[in-house]
Short mmCIF file of C-alpha atoms and ligand atoms in Angstrom, two decimals:
data_model
loop_
_atom_site.label_atom_id
_atom_site.label_comp_id
_atom_site.label_asym_id
_atom_site.label_seq_id
_atom_site.Cartn_x
_atom_site.Cartn_y
_atom_site.Cartn_z
CA MET A 10 -39.27 -35.42 13.03
CA ASN A 11 -38.48 -38.22 10.54
CA GLU A 12 -36.25 -38.00 7.48
CA PHE A 13 -39.15 -36.98 5.24
CA GLN A 14 -40.14 -34.09 7.44
CA GLU A 15 -36.49 -33.12 7.91
CA LYS A 16 -36.36 -32.39 4.19
CA GLN A 17 -39.21 -29.95 4.60
CA VAL A 18 -36.90 -27.41 6.23
CA ASN A 19 -37.15 -24.74 3.64
CA PHE A 20 -33.81 -23.06 3.07
CA LYS A 21 -33.77 -20.34 0.40
CA TRP A 22 -30.21 -20.17 -0.97
CA VAL A 23 -29.42 -17.07 -3.08
CA GLU A 24 -26.40 -15.40 -4.71
CA PRO A 25 -24.46 -12.93 -2.50
CA LYS A 26 -25.00 -9.20 -3.00
CA LYS A 27 -22.28 -6.53 -2.95
CA SER A 28 -23.72 -4.77 0.09
CA TYR A 29 -26.05 -5.30 3.04
CA ASP A 30 -27.27 -3.27 6.01
CA VAL A 31 -25.82 -5.86 8.37
CA ILE A 32 -23.25 -8.61 7.81
CA ILE A 33 -22.96 -11.32 10.44
CA ILE A 34 -19.81 -13.44 10.37
CA GLY A 35 -20.46 -16.97 11.64
CA GLY A 36 -23.46 -19.20 10.98
CA GLY A 37 -23.63 -20.73 14.45
CA GLY A 38 -26.54 -20.27 16.82
CA HIS A 39 -25.61 -16.74 17.85
CA GLY A 40 -25.13 -15.43 14.31
CA LEU A 41 -28.33 -17.07 13.07
CA ALA A 42 -30.38 -15.96 16.08
CA THR A 43 -29.25 -12.36 15.65
CA ALA A 44 -30.31 -12.48 12.00
CA TYR A 45 -33.62 -14.12 12.97
CA TYR A 46 -34.47 -11.48 15.57
CA LEU A 47 -33.31 -8.59 13.35
CA ALA A 48 -35.80 -9.79 10.75
CA THR A 49 -38.69 -10.81 12.99
CA ARG A 50 -38.51 -8.12 15.69
CA HIS A 51 -37.05 -5.12 13.86
CA ASN A 52 -37.95 -5.73 10.22
CA ILE A 53 -34.27 -5.45 9.25
CA THR A 54 -33.95 -8.00 6.50
CA ASN A 55 -31.13 -6.71 4.30
CA VAL A 56 -28.82 -8.97 6.28
CA ALA A 57 -26.25 -11.61 5.34
CA VAL A 58 -24.91 -14.41 7.52
CA LEU A 59 -21.54 -15.62 6.22
CA GLU A 60 -20.49 -19.12 7.27
CA ARG A 61 -17.18 -20.58 6.14
CA LYS A 62 -18.35 -24.19 6.48
CA TYR A 63 -22.03 -25.12 6.99
CA ILE A 64 -24.55 -23.68 9.42
CA GLY A 65 -24.21 -25.20 12.87
CA GLY A 66 -20.84 -26.68 11.88
CA GLY A 67 -19.11 -25.01 14.84
CA ASN A 68 -19.88 -25.43 18.53
CA SER A 69 -23.61 -24.87 18.00
CA GLY A 70 -23.79 -28.29 16.37
CA ARG A 71 -21.39 -30.14 18.69
CA ASN A 72 -22.51 -29.28 22.21
CA THR A 73 -24.25 -31.26 24.93
CA THR A 74 -27.47 -29.20 24.54
CA VAL A 75 -28.04 -28.22 28.18
CA ILE A 76 -30.34 -25.22 28.71
CA ARG A 77 -30.50 -23.75 32.23
CA ALA A 78 -30.50 -20.47 34.12
CA ASN A 79 -29.10 -21.50 37.53
CA TYR A 80 -26.05 -19.26 37.29
CA GLY A 81 -24.08 -17.69 40.11
CA ILE A 82 -24.44 -13.91 39.69
CA PRO A 83 -27.60 -11.76 39.36
CA GLU A 84 -26.77 -10.43 35.87
CA ALA A 85 -26.27 -13.93 34.51
CA VAL A 86 -29.38 -15.38 36.18
CA ARG A 87 -31.55 -12.68 34.59
CA PHE A 88 -29.97 -13.12 31.17
CA TYR A 89 -30.08 -16.93 31.06
CA GLN A 90 -33.61 -17.01 32.47
CA ARG A 91 -34.68 -14.80 29.55
CA SER A 92 -33.04 -17.28 27.18
CA LEU A 93 -34.60 -20.30 28.89
CA GLU A 94 -38.04 -18.69 28.52
CA LEU A 95 -37.46 -17.84 24.84
CA TYR A 96 -36.49 -21.49 24.25
CA GLN A 97 -39.77 -22.59 25.84
CA THR A 98 -41.76 -20.87 23.07
CA LEU A 99 -39.30 -21.10 20.17
CA GLU A 100 -40.82 -24.26 18.69
CA GLN A 101 -44.24 -22.66 18.60
CA GLU A 102 -42.85 -19.42 17.20
CA THR A 103 -40.81 -21.02 14.39
CA GLY A 104 -43.19 -23.92 13.74
CA ARG A 105 -40.26 -26.33 14.00
CA TRP A 106 -39.87 -29.19 16.43
CA MET A 107 -36.50 -28.79 18.18
CA MET A 108 -36.99 -31.71 20.57
CA HIS A 109 -37.05 -29.21 23.42
CA LYS A 110 -37.64 -31.14 26.63
CA GLN A 111 -37.82 -29.90 30.19
CA LYS A 112 -35.80 -32.27 32.42
CA GLY A 113 -34.60 -30.39 35.48
CA ILE A 114 -30.98 -30.33 36.58
CA LEU A 115 -29.65 -31.76 39.84
CA TRP A 116 -26.41 -30.23 41.04
CA MET A 117 -24.58 -32.38 43.60
CA ALA A 118 -22.59 -31.16 46.59
CA HIS A 119 -19.93 -33.44 48.13
CA SER A 120 -18.58 -31.23 50.92
CA GLU A 121 -19.79 -28.70 53.49
CA ALA A 122 -18.43 -25.89 51.34
CA ALA A 123 -20.24 -27.23 48.28
CA VAL A 124 -23.48 -27.54 50.28
CA ARG A 125 -23.22 -23.84 51.19
CA GLN A 126 -22.49 -23.04 47.54
CA GLU A 127 -25.65 -24.86 46.37
CA MET A 128 -27.72 -23.13 49.08
CA ALA A 129 -26.38 -19.79 47.87
CA ARG A 130 -27.15 -20.75 44.27
CA ALA A 131 -30.77 -21.48 45.22
CA GLU A 132 -31.07 -18.13 47.01
CA ILE A 133 -29.56 -16.04 44.26
CA ASN A 134 -31.54 -17.84 41.54
CA THR A 135 -34.81 -17.33 43.38
CA ALA A 136 -34.03 -13.66 44.01
CA PHE A 137 -33.34 -12.96 40.33
CA GLY A 138 -36.06 -14.95 38.61
CA ALA A 139 -34.89 -18.55 38.16
CA LYS A 140 -36.54 -21.47 39.95
CA THR A 141 -33.94 -23.34 42.01
CA GLU A 142 -34.29 -25.03 45.39
CA TYR A 143 -31.88 -26.63 47.82
CA VAL A 144 -32.42 -30.42 48.04
CA THR A 145 -31.39 -33.01 50.63
CA PRO A 146 -29.87 -36.40 49.73
CA LYS A 147 -33.31 -37.97 50.33
CA GLN A 148 -34.92 -35.60 47.82
CA ILE A 149 -32.09 -36.26 45.36
CA HIS A 150 -32.81 -39.97 45.62
CA GLU A 151 -36.49 -39.33 44.89
CA ILE A 152 -35.69 -37.24 41.80
CA CYS A 153 -32.95 -39.54 40.51
CA PRO A 154 -32.82 -43.01 42.14
CA GLU A 155 -29.83 -43.98 39.96
CA VAL A 156 -27.47 -41.68 41.92
CA ASP A 157 -25.20 -43.54 44.35
CA LEU A 158 -25.49 -41.25 47.39
CA THR A 159 -22.25 -42.68 48.81
CA GLY A 160 -20.40 -41.44 45.71
CA GLY A 161 -18.51 -44.71 45.50
CA GLY A 162 -17.55 -44.25 49.16
CA VAL A 163 -15.34 -41.30 48.19
CA TRP A 164 -17.65 -38.50 47.06
CA PRO A 165 -20.73 -38.72 49.35
CA VAL A 166 -23.70 -36.66 48.19
CA MET A 167 -24.37 -34.26 51.08
CA GLY A 168 -27.03 -32.17 49.34
CA GLY A 169 -27.50 -30.23 46.15
CA SER A 170 -29.69 -27.87 44.19
CA TYR A 171 -32.52 -28.64 41.80
CA HIS A 172 -33.48 -26.36 38.92
CA PRO A 173 -36.68 -27.88 37.45
CA GLU A 174 -36.89 -25.71 34.32
CA ALA A 175 -33.55 -26.92 32.90
CA ALA A 176 -34.02 -28.54 29.51
CA THR A 177 -32.31 -29.92 26.44
CA ALA A 178 -33.04 -29.32 22.75
CA ARG A 179 -31.61 -30.87 19.59
CA HIS A 180 -28.81 -28.49 18.57
CA ASP A 181 -28.99 -28.98 14.76
CA ARG A 182 -32.69 -28.24 14.76
CA VAL A 183 -32.21 -25.02 16.69
CA ASN A 184 -29.71 -23.84 14.06
CA TRP A 185 -31.89 -24.96 11.16
CA ALA A 186 -35.07 -23.40 12.52
CA LEU A 187 -33.40 -20.04 13.12
CA ALA A 188 -31.78 -20.09 9.67
CA GLU A 189 -35.05 -21.04 8.00
CA GLY A 190 -36.97 -18.39 9.97
CA ALA A 191 -34.47 -15.68 9.04
CA MET A 192 -34.36 -16.73 5.36
CA LYS A 193 -38.15 -16.72 5.19
CA HIS A 194 -38.01 -13.01 5.98
CA GLY A 195 -35.40 -12.31 3.28
CA VAL A 196 -32.11 -12.75 5.18
CA HIS A 197 -29.30 -14.23 3.05
CA VAL A 198 -27.34 -17.11 4.53
CA HIS A 199 -24.18 -17.97 2.58
CA GLN A 200 -22.50 -21.25 3.48
CA GLY A 201 -18.96 -22.02 2.31
CA THR A 202 -18.14 -18.30 2.47
CA ALA A 203 -15.19 -17.45 4.71
CA VAL A 204 -14.36 -13.93 5.80
CA THR A 205 -10.66 -13.41 5.10
CA ASN A 206 -10.33 -9.77 6.17
CA LEU A 207 -12.30 -6.74 7.31
CA ILE A 208 -12.59 -3.68 5.05
CA THR A 209 -11.98 -0.42 6.91
CA SER A 210 -12.29 3.25 6.06
CA GLY A 211 -10.38 5.36 8.55
CA SER A 212 -11.25 3.90 11.93
CA ARG A 213 -14.56 2.37 10.77
CA VAL A 214 -15.27 -1.19 9.60
CA ILE A 215 -17.30 -0.91 6.39
CA GLY A 216 -17.33 -4.44 5.06
CA VAL A 217 -15.63 -7.79 4.68
CA GLU A 218 -13.34 -9.53 2.23
CA THR A 219 -14.61 -13.05 1.61
CA THR A 220 -13.84 -16.08 -0.50
CA ALA A 221 -16.84 -14.93 -2.61
CA GLY A 222 -15.51 -11.37 -3.00
CA PRO A 223 -15.86 -8.14 -1.03
CA MET A 224 -19.16 -7.15 0.60
CA HIS A 225 -20.01 -3.85 2.29
CA ALA A 226 -22.26 -3.16 5.27
CA ASN A 227 -23.22 -0.47 7.77
CA VAL A 228 -22.67 -2.89 10.64
CA VAL A 229 -20.46 -5.99 10.76
CA MET A 230 -20.97 -8.42 13.62
CA SER A 231 -18.54 -11.16 14.61
CA ALA A 232 -20.19 -14.35 15.87
CA VAL A 233 -17.28 -16.65 15.12
CA GLY A 234 -17.21 -18.96 18.13
CA GLY A 235 -13.75 -20.48 18.61
CA HIS A 236 -11.96 -18.07 16.30
CA VAL A 237 -12.82 -14.59 17.49
CA THR A 238 -9.30 -13.48 18.40
CA SER A 239 -8.05 -13.80 14.80
CA LEU A 240 -11.21 -12.17 13.43
CA ALA A 241 -11.05 -9.24 15.88
CA ALA A 242 -7.35 -8.77 15.13
CA MET A 243 -8.41 -7.87 11.58
CA ALA A 244 -10.05 -4.79 13.16
CA GLY A 245 -6.93 -4.07 15.23
CA LEU A 246 -8.71 -5.32 18.34
CA ARG A 247 -7.09 -7.46 21.03
CA LEU A 248 -9.66 -9.39 23.06
CA PRO A 249 -9.31 -10.97 26.53
CA ILE A 250 -10.12 -14.40 25.13
CA ARG A 251 -8.27 -17.71 25.17
CA THR A 252 -9.46 -20.64 23.11
CA HIS A 253 -9.63 -24.08 24.75
CA PRO A 254 -10.87 -27.42 23.41
CA LEU A 255 -13.88 -29.00 25.12
CA GLN A 256 -14.67 -32.68 24.73
CA ALA A 257 -17.80 -34.79 25.19
CA PHE A 258 -18.95 -38.35 24.58
CA VAL A 259 -22.07 -40.51 24.32
CA THR A 260 -22.60 -44.12 25.30
CA ASN A 261 -24.82 -46.75 23.77
CA HIS A 262 -28.48 -46.90 24.84
CA TYR A 263 -29.39 -47.19 28.49
CA GLU A 264 -32.62 -49.12 28.37
CA GLN A 265 -34.28 -47.25 31.22
CA LYS A 266 -35.57 -43.72 31.21
CA PHE A 267 -33.10 -41.37 32.91
CA HIS A 268 -35.00 -38.17 33.39
CA PRO A 269 -32.93 -35.31 34.87
CA ILE A 270 -29.62 -33.75 33.96
CA VAL A 271 -27.07 -34.52 36.70
CA ALA A 272 -24.03 -32.33 37.38
CA SER A 273 -21.26 -32.13 39.94
CA THR A 274 -18.84 -29.23 40.26
CA SER A 275 -16.41 -31.23 42.42
CA LEU A 276 -16.37 -34.16 40.03
CA LEU A 277 -16.40 -31.79 37.04
CA PHE A 278 -18.86 -33.63 34.86
CA TYR A 279 -22.52 -33.58 33.83
CA VAL A 280 -24.75 -36.16 32.17
CA SER A 281 -28.14 -36.37 30.50
CA GLN A 282 -29.97 -38.88 28.33
CA THR A 283 -30.58 -38.22 24.64
CA ALA A 284 -33.90 -38.92 22.92
CA ARG A 285 -32.33 -42.15 21.58
CA GLY A 286 -31.49 -43.30 25.11
CA GLU A 287 -27.73 -42.66 24.93
CA MET A 288 -26.04 -41.15 27.99
CA LEU A 289 -24.41 -37.86 26.96
CA VAL A 290 -21.49 -36.77 29.12
CA GLY A 291 -19.59 -33.48 29.23
CA ALA A 292 -16.85 -32.11 31.44
CA GLU A 293 -14.37 -29.28 31.85
CA ILE A 294 -12.24 -27.66 29.14
CA ASP A 295 -8.82 -29.01 28.22
CA ARG A 296 -6.31 -26.99 30.25
CA GLN A 297 -3.97 -26.27 27.38
CA PRO A 298 -5.32 -23.50 25.09
CA SER A 299 -5.37 -24.64 21.45
CA TYR A 300 -7.50 -24.83 18.30
CA SER A 301 -7.23 -28.61 18.21
CA TYR A 302 -10.36 -30.67 17.52
CA ARG A 303 -8.56 -33.87 18.54
CA SER A 304 -10.29 -36.06 21.14
CA GLY A 305 -8.19 -37.98 23.65
CA HIS A 306 -8.27 -41.21 25.62
CA HIS A 307 -7.20 -39.41 28.81
CA PHE A 308 -10.42 -37.37 28.79
CA LEU A 309 -12.53 -40.48 28.21
CA GLN A 310 -10.83 -42.38 31.00
CA THR A 311 -11.05 -39.65 33.66
CA CYS A 312 -14.51 -38.41 32.73
CA SER A 313 -16.11 -41.87 32.55
CA HIS A 314 -14.51 -42.74 35.90
CA ARG A 315 -16.17 -39.69 37.49
CA ALA A 316 -19.54 -40.50 35.90
CA ILE A 317 -19.41 -44.09 37.19
CA THR A 318 -18.61 -42.79 40.69
CA LEU A 319 -22.03 -41.16 40.94
CA LEU A 320 -23.99 -43.28 38.46
CA PRO A 321 -22.74 -46.87 38.81
CA PHE A 322 -25.17 -48.23 36.18
CA MET A 323 -23.04 -46.48 33.55
CA ARG A 324 -20.35 -49.11 34.15
CA GLN A 325 -22.42 -51.43 31.92
CA LEU A 326 -22.48 -48.99 28.99
CA ARG A 327 -20.03 -48.57 26.14
CA VAL A 328 -18.66 -45.39 24.64
CA LEU A 329 -20.12 -44.87 21.18
CA ARG A 330 -18.72 -41.54 20.04
CA GLN A 331 -16.41 -38.82 21.30
CA TRP A 332 -15.88 -35.35 19.85
CA THR A 333 -14.42 -31.91 20.52
CA GLY A 334 -15.23 -28.24 19.97
CA VAL A 335 -13.10 -25.16 20.56
CA CYS A 336 -14.40 -22.60 23.07
CA ASP A 337 -13.63 -18.91 23.39
CA MET A 338 -13.12 -18.39 27.13
CA SER A 339 -13.24 -14.99 28.80
CA PRO A 340 -11.24 -14.44 32.03
CA ASP A 341 -14.41 -14.08 34.17
CA TYR A 342 -16.38 -16.96 32.53
CA SER A 343 -19.03 -14.51 31.31
CA PRO A 344 -19.86 -13.62 27.70
CA ILE A 345 -18.80 -10.46 25.89
CA MET A 346 -21.55 -8.79 23.87
CA GLY A 347 -21.86 -5.43 22.19
CA PHE A 348 -19.83 -2.51 20.91
CA THR A 349 -16.08 -2.85 20.54
CA GLY A 350 -14.84 0.74 20.33
CA VAL A 351 -14.31 0.18 16.59
CA ASP A 352 -17.12 1.93 14.69
CA GLY A 353 -19.29 -0.38 12.65
CA PHE A 354 -17.97 -3.54 14.37
CA VAL A 355 -19.83 -5.39 17.13
CA ILE A 356 -19.15 -8.77 18.72
CA THR A 357 -20.82 -11.61 20.53
CA THR A 358 -18.21 -13.91 22.05
CA GLY A 359 -16.84 -15.45 25.22
CA TRP A 360 -19.51 -18.12 24.98
CA GLY A 361 -17.08 -20.71 26.24
CA THR A 362 -18.77 -23.90 27.33
CA TRP A 363 -22.16 -22.30 28.04
CA GLY A 364 -23.36 -20.50 24.91
CA PHE A 365 -25.94 -22.94 23.49
CA LYS A 366 -28.47 -22.05 26.18
CA ALA A 367 -27.83 -18.36 25.44
CA ILE A 368 -28.65 -18.51 21.73
CA PRO A 369 -32.18 -17.00 21.81
CA ALA A 370 -31.48 -14.22 24.33
CA GLY A 371 -28.05 -13.49 22.86
CA GLY A 372 -29.58 -13.14 19.39
CA GLU A 373 -32.52 -11.13 20.63
CA GLN A 374 -30.35 -8.67 22.54
CA MET A 375 -27.71 -8.24 19.83
CA ALA A 376 -30.48 -7.62 17.28
CA GLN A 377 -31.89 -4.91 19.53
CA LEU A 378 -28.44 -3.36 19.95
CA ILE A 379 -27.87 -3.27 16.19
CA ALA A 380 -31.38 -1.99 15.43
CA THR A 381 -31.39 0.79 18.03
CA GLY A 382 -27.70 1.64 18.35
CA GLN A 383 -28.15 1.34 22.14
CA THR A 384 -26.95 -1.40 24.46
CA PRO A 385 -29.99 -3.17 25.99
CA GLU A 386 -30.05 -3.15 29.79
CA LEU A 387 -30.00 -6.97 29.99
CA ILE A 388 -26.59 -7.26 28.33
CA ALA A 389 -24.99 -4.00 29.49
CA PRO A 390 -23.06 -5.85 32.26
CA PHE A 391 -21.43 -8.05 29.60
CA SER A 392 -19.84 -5.30 27.49
CA LEU A 393 -16.18 -5.51 26.47
CA SER A 394 -15.49 -2.26 28.33
CA ARG A 395 -15.99 -4.02 31.70
CA PHE A 396 -12.40 -5.26 31.52
CA ALA A 397 -11.08 -1.69 31.18
CA HIS A 398 -13.21 -0.49 34.10
CA ASP A 399 -12.54 -3.31 36.56
CA ARG A 400 -16.17 -4.47 36.37
CA THR A 401 -15.60 -8.13 35.57
CA LYS A 402 -18.49 -10.56 36.13
CA ALA A 403 -16.85 -13.62 37.65
CA ASP A 404 -19.38 -16.44 37.51
CA ARG A 405 -18.68 -19.79 39.11
CA GLY A 406 -22.09 -21.12 38.10
CA SER A 407 -20.82 -23.31 35.27
CA ALA A 408 -19.69 -26.92 35.75
CA GLY A 409 -17.67 -27.35 32.62
CA THR A 410 -15.09 -24.64 33.12
CA HIS A 411 -13.12 -24.93 36.29
C1 FAD B 526 -18.43 -30.34 23.62
C2 FAD B 526 -19.21 -29.08 23.91
C3 FAD B 526 -20.29 -29.13 24.78
C4 FAD B 526 -21.02 -27.97 25.05
N1 FAD B 526 -22.14 -28.08 25.83
C5 FAD B 526 -22.92 -26.99 26.04
C6 FAD B 526 -24.12 -27.13 26.77
O1 FAD B 526 -24.51 -28.22 27.18
N2 FAD B 526 -24.88 -26.01 26.97
C7 FAD B 526 -24.48 -24.78 26.52
O2 FAD B 526 -25.17 -23.81 26.77
N3 FAD B 526 -23.35 -24.63 25.77
C8 FAD B 526 -22.56 -25.71 25.52
N4 FAD B 526 -21.42 -25.60 24.76
C9 FAD B 526 -21.02 -24.27 24.27
C10 FAD B 526 -21.81 -23.86 23.04
O3 FAD B 526 -21.85 -24.91 22.11
C11 FAD B 526 -21.19 -22.61 22.39
O4 FAD B 526 -20.93 -21.63 23.38
C12 FAD B 526 -22.11 -22.01 21.35
O5 FAD B 526 -22.52 -22.99 20.43
C13 FAD B 526 -21.41 -20.88 20.63
O6 FAD B 526 -22.22 -20.48 19.53
P1 FAD B 526 -21.65 -19.45 18.47
O7 FAD B 526 -22.73 -19.19 17.51
O8 FAD B 526 -21.05 -18.30 19.20
O9 FAD B 526 -20.41 -20.19 17.80
P2 FAD B 526 -20.34 -21.43 16.79
O10 FAD B 526 -21.52 -22.28 16.88
O11 FAD B 526 -19.01 -22.07 17.01
O12 FAD B 526 -20.39 -20.73 15.37
C14 FAD B 526 -19.34 -19.95 14.88
C15 FAD B 526 -19.30 -20.16 13.38
O13 FAD B 526 -18.37 -19.23 12.81
C16 FAD B 526 -17.79 -19.84 11.69
N5 FAD B 526 -16.58 -19.07 11.34
C17 FAD B 526 -15.41 -19.02 12.02
N6 FAD B 526 -14.54 -18.21 11.37
C18 FAD B 526 -15.19 -17.74 10.28
C19 FAD B 526 -14.82 -16.88 9.21
N7 FAD B 526 -13.61 -16.31 9.16
N8 FAD B 526 -15.74 -16.61 8.22
C20 FAD B 526 -16.99 -17.18 8.27
N9 FAD B 526 -17.37 -18.03 9.25
C21 FAD B 526 -16.49 -18.30 10.25
C22 FAD B 526 -17.53 -21.26 12.16
O14 FAD B 526 -17.38 -22.14 11.06
C23 FAD B 526 -18.75 -21.54 13.01
O15 FAD B 526 -19.75 -22.24 12.27
C24 FAD B 526 -20.65 -26.73 24.47
C25 FAD B 526 -19.57 -26.67 23.59
C26 FAD B 526 -18.85 -27.84 23.30
C27 FAD B 526 -17.70 -27.76 22.35
#
């Protein structure tokens, strides 16, 4: 898509109304996708998305764009596979090019224990609908010749898993396409409109106070990645969420085509190549919880060292840009979706470092929950009540978190 075509994205901006059927707080991927699916699947169009900055200005516009379903527990594999499949047809459905590209992800193992972990990942993925196979060092070399199988003499590659359907997509375009698609069906998206409080009547949430005045709704949904604890506190709700910064960086162009996404749990980093040829590198969260968007030299130094260990060609590249987002982390590294126990108030949160890939399925399922008043089977394991009933969903299938 060139600059001319970019301008063709047809946003319909309108004045806010005093009341809606559904108000969604947060114009990131999850808020916009929920609005999109409410309108396109359930014909619920009297919906407003309220975004305090600009759409995609949160984590949905600052992530490393990895889409995959090779998670570590059955419930997650099923859910992320649904999302991966929705992504595969989203360009066709919305008529917008999102630069979706299937690349495959190679996950390296550097110890006997890690080899067993990748074998188990392949088994559990296959059993619950995602395509993942165990691969030997020789096969890894065939898929990605750039990998130094000696791991710099310190982190030898002893095996790994390969998930061929993993992909990337341009994050801004995903946000824009969903916003445009929702607006086309009559959804209102209000940028520069911050929610400052929730309006309650008895124990029910009936609307929001905003910088553009009060608005009422039958259902209010929070999709405020990075800030959900303060938003939920307005409803008297204390969530099991801690917010941590997550950093990433890109290098200048690598002149050769680097096809797959490469990840290592032991080295705690992952890398892919952007459409412009830059190498895009992500890692684990900053340990100290905070709302800081500051990027640091320490992260750059340690993360680039790990990347060079496996991919020595990156030694020749230069760091172009570095940035940070703030991630709402749940204690079991799984999302929290659904009813909250407060009437009229639902949430989608706990998207931590892994929520970009979940945007289509998260939106689809939350739209179904709002439209039917019932929790869909696919997301039932991820309800907030799991923490009260000792049914946590600990998932070690994510590289960026631990
Ligand atoms: C560096 C980095 C790399 C990542 N890499 C990946 C990856 O490769 N793959 C992956 O799957 N995930 C990745 N993620 C995680 C992913 O980006 C997030 O989980 C996902 O974008 C969350 O989407 P969201 O819609 O819930 O939140 P956001 O996109 O953060 O949107 C929330 C919106 O709410 C708005 N808001 C907040 N408070 C208010 C208020 N009071 N009133 C109105 N609006 C408000 C914010 O301005 C924001 O725009 C990464 C994240 C980071 C930071």
